[in-house]
């Protein structure tokens, strides 16, 4: 019985030794093959609908047209250096390069997605992406995003950077909220910062401005605005108010076009009398 156990252990050990030896030989063979492999092609994948950077520019960055990659041995191609070149481009958020056993180098790129275009008071023009980072404009593509202008002090140093002012962060927060709601994304055309550094919305429908003040309680403010649109404006018309003020909690204030005075939250109904447009009345309630 004891001898049988010894032979069993010896056989198991011998099998492991053969397996490891085969693995070493296989890895050596793969290493030799890889060292002799020549790059035959470069495949580039750029998903998404934004085209700040195109195939031609990627070719230029990687040196494909100058034959710096195709035709060269894989061992002579520094993939990490190529990735670094791509990541230095302000429009590229993520870049990954890897080679397969067929001599193909694959390049995967993720572009930054802008949500807002800023035109500050110093005549600087730049984007803010979905992570709240500033980007330069592109000569290849103009993103169809909200535009914010007016008394904006946020500066741009022509490279990817974080936001430095509270107002710019509020503009980003507001634009990000609007783009995620299909109704307001279709209705709001522009953001404007007035001389009091308050945010105003410029709608596509209606000749008025919507004063939201700051980016606090956006869900509540837009909820009140929606009810105002549904219940108050049909009674007086879309152009009855010059300003629709939703910056205060639980209320909507309309400034009329005809006499430019605060309406004390009132709108006429068909019977001729007036009803206060407040959150706790019959016109605005949850």
Protein backbone atom coordinates (compact mmCIF):
# COMPACT_ATOMS: atom_id res chain seq x y z
CA UNK A 1 0.00 0.00 0.00
CA UNK A 2 2.82 2.38 0.88
CA UNK A 3 4.65 1.66 -2.41
CA UNK A 4 1.46 2.31 -4.38
CA UNK A 5 1.16 5.72 -2.78
CA UNK A 6 4.79 6.56 -3.64
CA UNK A 7 4.26 5.60 -7.30
CA UNK A 8 1.05 7.63 -7.40
CA UNK A 9 2.84 10.76 -6.13
CA UNK A 10 5.70 10.17 -8.57
CA UNK A 11 3.29 9.88 -11.51
CA UNK A 12 1.47 13.05 -10.48
CA UNK A 13 4.76 14.90 -10.12
CA UNK A 14 5.94 13.63 -13.51
CA UNK A 15 2.69 14.78 -15.14
CA UNK A 16 3.06 18.26 -13.63
CA UNK A 17 6.67 18.44 -14.81
CA UNK A 18 5.66 17.53 -18.39
CA UNK A 19 2.82 20.09 -18.31
CA UNK A 20 5.07 22.87 -17.05
CA UNK A 21 7.75 21.96 -19.57
CA UNK A 22 5.21 22.07 -22.38
CA UNK A 23 3.96 25.43 -21.17
CA UNK A 24 7.50 26.84 -21.12
CA UNK A 25 8.12 25.58 -24.65
CA UNK A 26 4.80 27.00 -25.84
CA UNK A 27 5.50 30.40 -24.27
CA UNK A 28 8.94 30.39 -25.84
CA UNK A 29 7.43 29.59 -29.22
CA UNK A 30 4.87 32.39 -28.85
CA UNK A 31 7.63 34.78 -27.79
CA UNK A 32 9.73 33.89 -30.83
CA UNK A 33 6.74 34.23 -33.14
CA UNK A 34 5.79 37.58 -31.62
CA UNK A 35 9.32 38.93 -31.94
CA UNK A 36 9.28 38.03 -35.64
CA UNK A 37 5.73 39.28 -36.25
CA UNK A 38 5.30 42.32 -38.45
CA UNK A 39 2.39 44.76 -38.17
CA UNK A 40 0.14 44.21 -41.17
CA UNK A 41 -2.65 46.70 -40.43
CA UNK A 42 -4.12 49.13 -37.90
CA UNK A 43 -7.83 49.04 -37.09
CA UNK A 44 -9.35 52.09 -35.39
CA UNK A 45 -12.65 52.08 -33.49
CA UNK A 46 -14.29 55.42 -32.59
CA UNK A 47 -17.79 54.80 -31.20
CA UNK A 48 -20.40 57.52 -30.66
CA UNK A 49 -22.03 60.28 -32.69
CA UNK A 50 -19.55 63.07 -31.91
CA UNK A 51 -16.69 63.46 -34.35
CA UNK A 52 -14.25 65.91 -32.79
CA UNK A 53 -11.46 63.66 -34.00
CA UNK A 54 -11.54 61.60 -37.18
CA UNK A 55 -9.62 58.68 -38.69
CA UNK A 56 -7.28 60.99 -40.59
CA UNK A 57 -6.18 62.76 -37.40
CA UNK A 58 -5.69 59.44 -35.60
CA UNK A 59 -3.55 58.27 -38.52
CA UNK A 60 -1.46 61.43 -38.19
CA UNK A 61 -0.99 61.03 -34.42
CA UNK A 62 0.06 57.40 -34.76
CA UNK A 63 2.21 58.00 -37.83
CA UNK A 64 0.33 55.48 -39.96
CA UNK A 65 0.61 57.44 -43.19
CA UNK A 66 4.33 57.92 -42.63
CA UNK A 67 4.71 54.12 -42.29
CA UNK A 68 5.88 54.38 -38.68
CA UNK A 69 3.80 51.31 -37.72
CA UNK A 70 2.69 49.14 -40.64
CA UNK A 71 5.53 46.96 -41.89
CA UNK A 72 7.51 47.25 -38.66
CA UNK A 73 8.18 44.42 -36.21
CA UNK A 74 5.81 44.34 -33.26
CA UNK A 75 8.72 44.39 -30.83
CA UNK A 76 9.83 47.72 -32.27
CA UNK A 77 6.44 49.38 -31.77
CA UNK A 78 5.98 51.11 -28.39
CA UNK A 79 2.27 50.72 -27.74
CA UNK A 80 2.38 52.64 -24.44
CA UNK A 81 3.96 55.62 -26.18
CA UNK A 82 1.27 55.55 -28.87
CA UNK A 83 -1.45 55.49 -26.20
CA UNK A 84 0.19 58.47 -24.53
CA UNK A 85 0.09 60.43 -27.78
CA UNK A 86 -3.61 59.76 -28.17
CA UNK A 87 -4.45 60.64 -24.57
CA UNK A 88 -2.68 63.99 -24.94
CA UNK A 89 -5.36 65.02 -27.44
CA UNK A 90 -7.98 67.14 -25.59
CA UNK A 91 -10.92 65.47 -27.36
CA UNK A 92 -9.93 61.91 -26.43
CA UNK A 93 -11.15 60.72 -23.04
CA UNK A 94 -9.90 57.14 -23.24
CA UNK A 95 -7.50 55.28 -25.56
CA UNK A 96 -6.48 51.64 -25.63
CA UNK A 97 -4.08 49.98 -28.09
CA UNK A 98 -3.38 46.25 -28.30
CA UNK A 99 -1.98 43.81 -30.85
CA UNK A 100 -3.37 40.40 -31.80
CA UNK A 101 -1.59 37.30 -33.10
CA UNK A 102 -2.48 38.12 -36.71
CA UNK A 103 -0.27 41.19 -36.84
CA UNK A 104 -3.16 43.64 -36.39
CA UNK A 105 -2.90 46.60 -34.04
CA UNK A 106 -6.31 47.59 -32.65
CA UNK A 107 -6.97 51.14 -31.48
CA UNK A 108 -10.05 51.88 -29.34
CA UNK A 109 -10.92 55.52 -28.65
CA UNK A 110 -13.61 57.16 -26.55
CA UNK A 111 -14.25 60.84 -27.24
CA UNK A 112 -15.28 63.46 -24.71
CA UNK A 113 -18.96 64.35 -24.85
CA UNK A 114 -19.75 68.08 -24.53
CA UNK A 115 -22.94 69.19 -22.77
CA UNK A 116 -22.49 72.97 -22.85
CA UNK A 117 -20.72 75.64 -24.86
CA UNK A 118 -19.53 78.69 -22.92
CA UNK A 119 -18.97 82.15 -24.37
CA UNK A 120 -17.48 84.16 -21.52
CA UNK A 121 -17.32 87.95 -21.23
CA UNK A 122 -13.69 87.92 -22.37
CA UNK A 123 -14.68 86.58 -25.82
CA UNK A 124 -13.37 83.11 -25.03
CA UNK A 125 -15.31 80.18 -26.41
CA UNK A 126 -15.08 76.59 -25.08
CA UNK A 127 -17.03 73.44 -24.24
CA UNK A 128 -17.78 71.72 -20.95
CA UNK A 129 -17.96 67.92 -21.19
CA UNK A 130 -20.11 65.43 -19.30
CA UNK A 131 -17.59 65.30 -16.44
CA UNK A 132 -17.50 69.08 -15.97
CA UNK A 133 -14.15 69.57 -17.72
CA UNK A 134 -13.36 72.44 -20.10
CA UNK A 135 -12.43 71.60 -23.70
CA UNK A 136 -11.37 73.71 -26.68
CA UNK A 137 -13.52 74.04 -29.78
CA UNK A 138 -12.83 71.73 -32.70
CA UNK A 139 -12.10 72.61 -36.31
CA UNK A 140 -13.65 69.29 -37.36
CA UNK A 141 -17.00 69.33 -35.63
CA UNK A 142 -19.45 71.66 -33.90
CA UNK A 143 -21.48 70.01 -31.16
CA UNK A 144 -25.19 70.78 -31.00
CA UNK A 145 -25.37 71.60 -27.30
CA UNK A 146 -26.75 74.40 -25.16
CA UNK A 147 -24.89 77.70 -25.36
CA UNK A 148 -24.34 79.93 -22.31
CA UNK A 149 -23.22 83.54 -22.59
CA UNK A 150 -23.46 86.83 -20.71
CA UNK A 151 -21.60 87.87 -17.57
CA UNK A 152 -19.50 84.71 -17.27
CA UNK A 153 -16.07 85.09 -15.66
CA UNK A 154 -14.82 81.52 -16.13
CA UNK A 155 -11.49 81.68 -17.98
CA UNK A 156 -10.11 79.12 -20.42
CA UNK A 157 -6.39 78.33 -20.83
CA UNK A 158 -6.89 76.33 -24.07
CA UNK A 159 -6.42 72.90 -22.51
CA UNK A 160 -8.52 70.35 -20.62
CA UNK A 161 -9.17 71.81 -17.18
CA UNK A 162 -11.62 71.75 -14.29
CA UNK A 163 -14.14 74.50 -13.60
CA UNK A 164 -12.90 77.19 -11.22
CA UNK A 165 -15.94 79.37 -10.51
CA UNK A 166 -19.17 78.51 -8.72
CA UNK A 167 -21.21 80.11 -11.50
CA UNK A 168 -19.64 77.89 -14.17
CA UNK A 169 -20.40 74.83 -12.04
CA UNK A 170 -24.03 75.96 -11.75
CA UNK A 171 -24.24 76.44 -15.52
CA UNK A 172 -22.88 72.95 -16.04
CA UNK A 173 -25.32 71.48 -13.52
CA UNK A 174 -28.24 73.25 -15.20
CA UNK A 175 -27.22 72.21 -18.72
CA UNK A 176 -26.69 68.62 -17.58
CA UNK A 177 -30.15 68.54 -16.00
CA UNK A 178 -31.77 69.94 -19.16
CA UNK A 179 -30.07 67.53 -21.55
CA UNK A 180 -31.24 64.53 -19.52
CA UNK A 181 -34.89 65.60 -19.80
CA UNK A 182 -36.29 65.24 -23.32
CA UNK A 183 -38.98 67.90 -22.77
CA UNK A 184 -36.64 70.65 -21.54
CA UNK A 185 -33.90 69.61 -23.94
CA UNK A 186 -36.32 70.37 -26.77
CA UNK A 187 -37.69 73.58 -25.20
CA UNK A 188 -34.64 75.39 -23.81
CA UNK A 189 -32.40 76.96 -26.49
CA UNK A 190 -29.87 78.94 -24.47
CA UNK A 191 -28.59 79.92 -21.04
CA UNK A 192 -27.83 83.53 -20.20
CA UNK A 193 -26.11 85.02 -17.15
CA UNK A 194 -27.41 88.50 -16.34
CA UNK A 195 -25.52 91.35 -14.67
CA UNK A 196 -26.61 90.06 -11.25
CA UNK A 197 -24.89 86.75 -12.10
CA UNK A 198 -28.20 84.92 -12.12
CA UNK A 199 -29.02 82.23 -14.68
CA UNK A 200 -31.80 82.82 -17.20
CA UNK A 201 -33.20 80.33 -19.70
CA UNK A 202 -34.12 81.34 -23.23
CA UNK A 203 -36.90 79.05 -24.55
CA UNK A 204 -37.51 78.07 -28.16
CA UNK A 205 -41.25 78.72 -27.81
CA UNK A 206 -42.44 82.01 -26.32
CA UNK A 207 -40.96 85.49 -26.30
CA UNK A 208 -39.84 85.51 -22.69
CA UNK A 209 -36.97 84.76 -20.34
CA UNK A 210 -37.12 82.23 -17.51
CA UNK A 211 -35.21 83.33 -14.42
CA UNK A 212 -33.98 80.38 -12.34
CA UNK A 213 -31.34 82.25 -10.32
CA UNK A 214 -29.00 79.36 -9.51
CA UNK A 215 -28.85 75.60 -9.96
CA UNK A 216 -30.34 74.72 -6.57
CA UNK A 217 -33.60 72.70 -6.47
CA UNK A 218 -33.73 72.32 -10.25
CA UNK A 219 -36.24 69.49 -10.13
CA UNK A 220 -38.69 71.59 -8.12
CA UNK A 221 -38.15 74.71 -10.27
CA UNK A 222 -38.74 72.89 -13.54
CA UNK A 223 -41.75 71.11 -12.07
CA UNK A 224 -43.31 74.46 -11.20
CA UNK A 225 -42.46 75.80 -14.65
CA UNK A 226 -44.12 72.82 -16.31
CA UNK A 227 -47.35 73.36 -14.38
CA UNK A 228 -47.19 77.08 -15.22
CA UNK A 229 -46.87 76.14 -18.90
CA UNK A 230 -49.80 73.76 -18.70
CA UNK A 231 -52.25 75.78 -16.60
CA UNK A 232 -51.36 79.47 -16.72
CA UNK A 233 -50.02 80.23 -20.19
CA UNK A 234 -53.01 78.74 -22.03
CA UNK A 235 -55.16 81.36 -20.26
CA UNK A 236 -53.07 84.37 -21.23
CA UNK A 237 -50.94 83.29 -24.20
CA UNK A 238 -47.27 82.38 -24.62
CA UNK A 239 -46.11 85.97 -25.03
CA UNK A 240 -48.08 87.52 -22.16
CA UNK A 241 -45.06 87.55 -19.85
CA UNK A 242 -41.68 89.13 -20.42
CA UNK A 243 -40.10 87.26 -17.53
CA UNK A 244 -41.14 84.04 -15.80
CA UNK A 245 -39.41 83.94 -12.43
CA UNK A 246 -39.08 80.48 -10.88
CA UNK A 247 -36.08 81.12 -8.65
CA UNK A 248 -38.12 81.31 -5.44
CA UNK A 249 -39.35 78.20 -3.65
CA UNK A 250 -42.91 77.06 -4.25
CA UNK A 251 -43.96 79.90 -6.54
CA UNK A 252 -43.87 81.33 -10.03
CA UNK A 253 -43.80 85.08 -10.68
CA UNK A 254 -44.75 86.53 -14.05
CA UNK A 255 -43.69 89.98 -15.27
CA UNK A 256 -46.16 91.09 -17.95
CA UNK A 257 -45.14 92.46 -21.30
CA UNK A 258 -47.77 95.20 -21.51
CA UNK A 259 -46.94 97.19 -18.37
CA UNK A 260 -43.65 95.59 -17.19
CA UNK A 261 -44.80 95.12 -13.64
CA UNK A 262 -44.78 92.15 -11.35
CA UNK A 263 -48.10 90.36 -11.55
CA UNK A 264 -47.94 89.12 -7.97
CA UNK A 265 -48.22 85.56 -9.24
CA UNK A 266 -51.58 86.14 -10.95
CA UNK A 267 -53.06 84.97 -14.22
CA UNK A 268 -56.49 85.75 -15.64
CA UNK A 269 -58.89 82.93 -16.21
CA UNK A 270 -61.68 82.95 -18.84
CA UNK A 271 -64.23 84.38 -16.39
CA UNK A 272 -62.19 87.56 -16.00
CA UNK A 273 -61.15 87.23 -12.36
CA UNK A 274 -57.62 86.42 -11.22
CA UNK A 275 -56.04 83.43 -9.51
CA UNK A 276 -52.70 83.38 -7.71
CA UNK A 277 -50.16 81.14 -9.39
CA UNK A 278 -48.59 79.51 -6.37
CA UNK A 279 -47.68 75.99 -5.51
CA UNK A 280 -50.40 75.76 -2.85
CA UNK A 281 -53.23 76.92 -5.16
CA UNK A 282 -55.41 75.14 -7.68
CA UNK A 283 -53.07 76.08 -10.55
CA UNK A 284 -49.85 74.63 -9.18
CA UNK A 285 -50.01 71.56 -7.03
CA UNK A 286 -48.27 68.21 -6.98
